[in-house]
Structures are given as structure tokens and as C-alpha cells.
Amino acid sequence: MVDDQGVTLELAAEHDWPEFGRQLQEAFAVAVIEEFGALSDGPIPSDDDVQRSLREPGAVVYHIVSAGKRVGGAVVTIDSASQHNSLDFFFITPAAHGRGLGLAAWQAIERRYPETRVWQTHTPYFERRNIHFYVNKCGFKIVEYYSDRHPDPHQPDHDGGPPDGGFFKFEKCC
């Protein structure tokens, strides 16, 4: 699928997943290092968290491609019965930031799944760039904040999250 900005969503084959995971972790590391100075306990998200997401029932893994180059990726989980779908991981490589590719990729995902009734995603509390992107660019609403005092019932171990575990939950009704 190609949009008017030249962004293509290409299915990632299972043999691509190790490199996909590495690129995802590199992209996420930038914000963690900027906020906290270093990665304290290994990559974020953890290897286990990435693998769980890639293998989740209904998961679809995409490379985001622009001008013939892989510039990011997305993992969506599609529930064809309820059409309450989730954006589990989404990243643009740091070298490709600021060119509108994230928004073009998100719009391509929305076009790929027009039957979606609700999209859901999460981002760490400190990720101002992501919060701006999801709320102001993509039209998501913040619907919940998870923390040590209000843990996400679906992620009790907080594996692979920010150091203090704070996450915003976003939803977009279609």
C-alpha cells in the first residue's frame, strides 16, 4: 500500500523480526537516553516484550518504507470480530524524523484497516513527542494513565517499560 507521500507498508517476514526488533529498540532508546541519561536494565522494550508482541494472536508486522528504504515499522493487533484494534509498536528511525513519515505511515495503517471501530495504543509518560503525535496529529484521546498506583491490568509485569512504569493509554474512535 502506497500513500501520496510515498510511504509503503510492507509485511515483515518472520526472518526479518530480529532486525526489526533491533531497529525498534534503537528508535525507542533515543527518548529514554534523552530523558534518563542511559538504558539502565537493557533495551527498551525488552527482547521478551518485542517477541511477545510479534507473536500475539492477530499481530501483523509491517516495515514502513519510503523511497525504497525501510524507515520504521509497526506492529498492529487486529481483532476482526470486535474491530477494536491496537497499535502495539510504532517507530520511525531517528534519521527519518521530522519529514512527516510517521503521520503518512499512520494514515496508511488506518486506510489498510477501514473497518476499525476503535484504535488503542500506549506511550510512556515522558514521551512528549509521541503524546503530541498521537493527540495532535493522529486524533487519539488520552483515556487512562497507568502507574504504580494504577497498574495496567493487561500488563501486570510492566516488562520493557519506562523506569517508573508510567504510561498513557490512547484511543481513537473511527
PDB file of C-alpha atoms in Angstrom:
ATOM      1  CA  MET A   1       0.000   0.000   0.000  1.00  0.00           C
ATOM      2  CA  VAL A   2       1.462   3.388  -1.045  1.00  0.00           C
ATOM      3  CA  ASP A   3       0.156   6.753   0.087  1.00  0.00           C
ATOM      4  CA  ASP A   4       0.577  10.142  -1.605  1.00  0.00           C
ATOM      5  CA  GLN A   5       3.806  10.767   0.356  1.00  0.00           C
ATOM      6  CA  GLY A   6       5.382   7.594  -0.997  1.00  0.00           C
ATOM      7  CA  VAL A   7       5.073   5.656   2.267  1.00  0.00           C
ATOM      8  CA  THR A   8       4.587   1.934   1.819  1.00  0.00           C
ATOM      9  CA  LEU A   9       3.566  -0.667   4.370  1.00  0.00           C
ATOM     10  CA  GLU A  10       5.304  -3.951   3.658  1.00  0.00           C
ATOM     11  CA  LEU A  11       4.632  -7.113   5.621  1.00  0.00           C
ATOM     12  CA  ALA A  12       7.695  -8.141   7.599  1.00  0.00           C
ATOM     13  CA  ALA A  13       8.588 -11.795   7.207  1.00  0.00           C
ATOM     14  CA  GLU A  14       9.403 -13.736  10.357  1.00  0.00           C
ATOM     15  CA  HIS A  15      13.076 -13.913   9.349  1.00  0.00           C
ATOM     16  CA  ASP A  16      13.081 -10.064   9.435  1.00  0.00           C
ATOM     17  CA  TRP A  17      11.909  -9.923  13.046  1.00  0.00           C
ATOM     18  CA  PRO A  18      15.320  -9.914  14.767  1.00  0.00           C
ATOM     19  CA  GLU A  19      16.459  -6.866  12.759  1.00  0.00           C
ATOM     20  CA  PHE A  20      13.015  -5.276  13.129  1.00  0.00           C
ATOM     21  CA  GLY A  21      13.268  -5.653  16.921  1.00  0.00           C
ATOM     22  CA  ARG A  22      16.770  -4.190  16.988  1.00  0.00           C
ATOM     23  CA  GLN A  23      15.669  -1.144  14.968  1.00  0.00           C
ATOM     24  CA  LEU A  24      12.609  -0.693  17.185  1.00  0.00           C
ATOM     25  CA  GLN A  25      14.780  -0.778  20.318  1.00  0.00           C
ATOM     26  CA  GLU A  26      17.272   1.691  18.798  1.00  0.00           C
ATOM     27  CA  ALA A  27      14.441   4.107  17.971  1.00  0.00           C
ATOM     28  CA  PHE A  28      12.945   3.812  21.470  1.00  0.00           C
ATOM     29  CA  ALA A  29      16.363   4.191  23.127  1.00  0.00           C
ATOM     30  CA  VAL A  30      16.773   7.757  21.847  1.00  0.00           C
ATOM     31  CA  ALA A  31      13.978   9.138  24.047  1.00  0.00           C
ATOM     32  CA  VAL A  32      14.961   7.018  27.059  1.00  0.00           C
ATOM     33  CA  ILE A  33      18.575   8.210  26.881  1.00  0.00           C
ATOM     34  CA  GLU A  34      17.461  11.830  26.428  1.00  0.00           C
ATOM     35  CA  GLU A  35      15.175  11.583  29.474  1.00  0.00           C
ATOM     36  CA  PHE A  36      17.189   9.345  31.821  1.00  0.00           C
ATOM     37  CA  GLY A  37      20.759   9.530  30.528  1.00  0.00           C
ATOM     38  CA  ALA A  38      21.188   5.819  29.808  1.00  0.00           C
ATOM     39  CA  LEU A  39      19.441   2.496  29.471  1.00  0.00           C
ATOM     40  CA  SER A  40      19.651   1.028  32.940  1.00  0.00           C
ATOM     41  CA  ASP A  41      18.432  -2.541  32.566  1.00  0.00           C
ATOM     42  CA  GLY A  42      18.901  -3.461  28.928  1.00  0.00           C
ATOM     43  CA  PRO A  43      16.942  -2.460  25.855  1.00  0.00           C
ATOM     44  CA  ILE A  44      13.513  -0.861  25.986  1.00  0.00           C
ATOM     45  CA  PRO A  45      11.282  -2.540  25.132  1.00  0.00           C
ATOM     46  CA  SER A  46      12.816  -5.790  26.303  1.00  0.00           C
ATOM     47  CA  ASP A  47      13.533  -8.578  23.835  1.00  0.00           C
ATOM     48  CA  ASP A  48      10.792 -10.639  25.513  1.00  0.00           C
ATOM     49  CA  ASP A  49       8.247  -7.819  25.176  1.00  0.00           C
ATOM     50  CA  VAL A  50       9.066  -7.392  21.487  1.00  0.00           C
ATOM     51  CA  GLN A  51       8.813 -11.133  20.809  1.00  0.00           C
ATOM     52  CA  ARG A  52       5.508 -11.402  22.696  1.00  0.00           C
ATOM     53  CA  SER A  53       4.046  -8.609  20.615  1.00  0.00           C
ATOM     54  CA  LEU A  54       5.243 -10.051  17.306  1.00  0.00           C
ATOM     55  CA  ARG A  55       3.727 -13.445  18.144  1.00  0.00           C
ATOM     56  CA  GLU A  56       0.467 -12.192  19.661  1.00  0.00           C
ATOM     57  CA  PRO A  57      -2.640 -13.707  18.020  1.00  0.00           C
ATOM     58  CA  GLY A  58      -3.848 -11.249  15.386  1.00  0.00           C
ATOM     59  CA  ALA A  59      -0.495  -9.413  15.217  1.00  0.00           C
ATOM     60  CA  VAL A  60       0.593  -8.017  11.862  1.00  0.00           C
ATOM     61  CA  VAL A  61       4.151  -6.717  11.497  1.00  0.00           C
ATOM     62  CA  TYR A  62       4.938  -4.023   8.917  1.00  0.00           C
ATOM     63  CA  HIS A  63       8.049  -2.329   7.652  1.00  0.00           C
ATOM     64  CA  ILE A  64       7.449   1.342   6.893  1.00  0.00           C
ATOM     65  CA  VAL A  65       9.177   2.127   3.619  1.00  0.00           C
ATOM     66  CA  SER A  66       9.836   5.471   1.938  1.00  0.00           C
ATOM     67  CA  ALA A  67      11.785   5.985  -1.280  1.00  0.00           C
ATOM     68  CA  GLY A  68      12.696   2.298  -1.283  1.00  0.00           C
ATOM     69  CA  LYS A  69      14.268   2.414   2.210  1.00  0.00           C
ATOM     70  CA  ARG A  70      12.966   0.965   5.453  1.00  0.00           C
ATOM     71  CA  VAL A  71      12.408   3.955   7.700  1.00  0.00           C
ATOM     72  CA  GLY A  72      10.422   2.365  10.504  1.00  0.00           C
ATOM     73  CA  GLY A  73       7.956  -0.265  11.497  1.00  0.00           C
ATOM     74  CA  ALA A  74       4.627  -1.016  13.099  1.00  0.00           C
ATOM     75  CA  VAL A  75       3.024  -3.907  14.922  1.00  0.00           C
ATOM     76  CA  VAL A  76      -0.755  -3.875  14.957  1.00  0.00           C
ATOM     77  CA  THR A  77      -3.060  -6.422  16.529  1.00  0.00           C
ATOM     78  CA  ILE A  78      -6.289  -6.864  14.637  1.00  0.00           C
ATOM     79  CA  ASP A  79      -9.421  -8.274  16.255  1.00  0.00           C
ATOM     80  CA  SER A  80     -11.653  -8.980  13.270  1.00  0.00           C
ATOM     81  CA  ALA A  81     -14.655  -9.800  15.480  1.00  0.00           C
ATOM     82  CA  SER A  82     -14.764  -6.632  17.611  1.00  0.00           C
ATOM     83  CA  GLN A  83     -12.738  -4.319  15.330  1.00  0.00           C
ATOM     84  CA  HIS A  84     -11.112  -2.908  18.476  1.00  0.00           C
ATOM     85  CA  ASN A  85      -7.560  -2.942  17.159  1.00  0.00           C
ATOM     86  CA  SER A  86      -4.293  -1.911  18.740  1.00  0.00           C
ATOM     87  CA  LEU A  87      -1.126  -0.235  17.639  1.00  0.00           C
ATOM     88  CA  ASP A  88       1.354  -2.169  19.762  1.00  0.00           C
ATOM     89  CA  PHE A  89       4.607  -0.733  18.438  1.00  0.00           C
ATOM     90  CA  PHE A  90       5.220   2.107  16.019  1.00  0.00           C
ATOM     91  CA  PHE A  91       8.521   3.729  15.179  1.00  0.00           C
ATOM     92  CA  ILE A  92      10.301   5.853  12.633  1.00  0.00           C
ATOM     93  CA  THR A  93      14.082   5.610  12.646  1.00  0.00           C
ATOM     94  CA  PRO A  94      15.635   8.719  14.217  1.00  0.00           C
ATOM     95  CA  ALA A  95      17.393   9.654  10.950  1.00  0.00           C
ATOM     96  CA  ALA A  96      13.972   9.936   9.263  1.00  0.00           C
ATOM     97  CA  HIS A  97      12.241  12.043  11.948  1.00  0.00           C
ATOM     98  CA  GLY A  98      10.672  15.379  11.065  1.00  0.00           C
ATOM     99  CA  ARG A  99       9.708  14.518   7.485  1.00  0.00           C
ATOM    100  CA  GLY A 100       6.046  13.646   8.009  1.00  0.00           C
ATOM    101  CA  LEU A 101       6.665   9.933   7.548  1.00  0.00           C
ATOM    102  CA  GLY A 102       5.088   8.931  10.866  1.00  0.00           C
ATOM    103  CA  LEU A 103       1.792  10.621  10.050  1.00  0.00           C
ATOM    104  CA  ALA A 104       1.837   9.262   6.497  1.00  0.00           C
ATOM    105  CA  ALA A 105       2.500   5.761   7.860  1.00  0.00           C
ATOM    106  CA  TRP A 106      -0.292   6.046  10.430  1.00  0.00           C
ATOM    107  CA  GLN A 107      -2.710   7.213   7.737  1.00  0.00           C
ATOM    108  CA  ALA A 108      -1.683   4.232   5.602  1.00  0.00           C
ATOM    109  CA  ILE A 109      -2.418   1.912   8.547  1.00  0.00           C
ATOM    110  CA  GLU A 110      -5.844   3.490   9.016  1.00  0.00           C
ATOM    111  CA  ARG A 111      -6.596   3.057   5.300  1.00  0.00           C
ATOM    112  CA  ARG A 112      -5.445  -0.572   5.489  1.00  0.00           C
ATOM    113  CA  TYR A 113      -7.999  -1.270   8.268  1.00  0.00           C
ATOM    114  CA  PRO A 114     -11.043   0.904   7.412  1.00  0.00           C
ATOM    115  CA  GLU A 115     -13.398  -1.376   9.339  1.00  0.00           C
ATOM    116  CA  THR A 116     -11.710  -0.493  12.647  1.00  0.00           C
ATOM    117  CA  ARG A 117     -14.140   0.862  15.236  1.00  0.00           C
ATOM    118  CA  VAL A 118     -11.533   1.769  17.883  1.00  0.00           C
ATOM    119  CA  TRP A 119      -7.750   2.026  17.752  1.00  0.00           C
ATOM    120  CA  GLN A 120      -5.825   1.797  21.002  1.00  0.00           C
ATOM    121  CA  THR A 121      -2.173   2.450  21.810  1.00  0.00           C
ATOM    122  CA  HIS A 122       0.112   3.350  24.727  1.00  0.00           C
ATOM    123  CA  THR A 123       3.174   5.505  25.246  1.00  0.00           C
ATOM    124  CA  PRO A 124       5.388   6.290  28.249  1.00  0.00           C
ATOM    125  CA  TYR A 125       4.534   9.427  30.215  1.00  0.00           C
ATOM    126  CA  PHE A 126       7.825  11.140  29.312  1.00  0.00           C
ATOM    127  CA  GLU A 127       7.477  10.726  25.543  1.00  0.00           C
ATOM    128  CA  ARG A 128       6.258  14.244  24.758  1.00  0.00           C
ATOM    129  CA  ARG A 129       6.957  13.777  21.064  1.00  0.00           C
ATOM    130  CA  ASN A 130       4.725  10.668  20.968  1.00  0.00           C
ATOM    131  CA  ILE A 131       1.990  12.316  23.026  1.00  0.00           C
ATOM    132  CA  HIS A 132       1.959  15.285  20.623  1.00  0.00           C
ATOM    133  CA  PHE A 133       1.952  12.929  17.640  1.00  0.00           C
ATOM    134  CA  TYR A 134      -0.919  10.739  18.817  1.00  0.00           C
ATOM    135  CA  VAL A 135      -3.130  13.537  20.181  1.00  0.00           C
ATOM    136  CA  ASN A 136      -2.445  16.494  17.872  1.00  0.00           C
ATOM    137  CA  LYS A 137      -1.551  14.770  14.612  1.00  0.00           C
ATOM    138  CA  CYS A 138      -3.463  11.474  14.645  1.00  0.00           C
ATOM    139  CA  GLY A 139      -6.571  12.409  16.649  1.00  0.00           C
ATOM    140  CA  PHE A 140      -6.213   9.992  19.566  1.00  0.00           C
ATOM    141  CA  LYS A 141      -7.564  10.882  23.016  1.00  0.00           C
ATOM    142  CA  ILE A 142      -5.835  10.088  26.289  1.00  0.00           C
ATOM    143  CA  VAL A 143      -8.232   7.806  28.139  1.00  0.00           C
ATOM    144  CA  GLU A 144      -6.177   6.470  31.046  1.00  0.00           C
ATOM    145  CA  TYR A 145      -2.871   6.815  32.868  1.00  0.00           C
ATOM    146  CA  TYR A 146      -1.172   3.706  34.241  1.00  0.00           C
ATOM    147  CA  SER A 147       1.352   3.934  37.062  1.00  0.00           C
ATOM    148  CA  ASP A 148       2.456   2.072  40.163  1.00  0.00           C
ATOM    149  CA  ARG A 149      -0.725   3.325  41.866  1.00  0.00           C
ATOM    150  CA  HIS A 150      -2.949   2.396  38.916  1.00  0.00           C
ATOM    151  CA  PRO A 151      -1.336  -0.531  37.051  1.00  0.00           C
ATOM    152  CA  ASP A 152      -2.443  -1.692  33.632  1.00  0.00           C
ATOM    153  CA  PRO A 153      -4.442  -4.861  34.320  1.00  0.00           C
ATOM    154  CA  HIS A 154      -3.307  -6.289  30.977  1.00  0.00           C
ATOM    155  CA  GLN A 155       0.420  -5.712  31.642  1.00  0.00           C
ATOM    156  CA  PRO A 156       0.996  -6.599  35.291  1.00  0.00           C
ATOM    157  CA  ASP A 157       4.773  -7.052  34.948  1.00  0.00           C
ATOM    158  CA  HIS A 158       5.489  -3.733  33.140  1.00  0.00           C
ATOM    159  CA  ASP A 159       8.265  -5.601  31.314  1.00  0.00           C
ATOM    160  CA  GLY A 160      10.131  -3.356  28.912  1.00  0.00           C
ATOM    161  CA  GLY A 161       8.559  -0.085  30.008  1.00  0.00           C
ATOM    162  CA  PRO A 162       9.965   3.154  31.336  1.00  0.00           C
ATOM    163  CA  PRO A 163      11.868   3.077  34.634  1.00  0.00           C
ATOM    164  CA  ASP A 164       8.896   4.130  36.771  1.00  0.00           C
ATOM    165  CA  GLY A 165       6.246   2.351  34.698  1.00  0.00           C
ATOM    166  CA  GLY A 166       4.056   5.361  33.842  1.00  0.00           C
ATOM    167  CA  PHE A 167       2.082   5.006  30.586  1.00  0.00           C
ATOM    168  CA  PHE A 168      -0.710   6.879  28.864  1.00  0.00           C
ATOM    169  CA  LYS A 169      -3.404   4.861  27.129  1.00  0.00           C
ATOM    170  CA  PHE A 170      -4.858   6.427  23.977  1.00  0.00           C
ATOM    171  CA  GLU A 171      -7.943   5.594  21.954  1.00  0.00           C
ATOM    172  CA  LYS A 172      -9.248   6.770  18.642  1.00  0.00           C
ATOM    173  CA  CYS A 173     -12.802   6.020  17.621  1.00  0.00           C
ATOM    174  CA  CYS A 174     -13.365   5.724  13.919  1.00  0.00           C
TER     175      CYS A 174
END
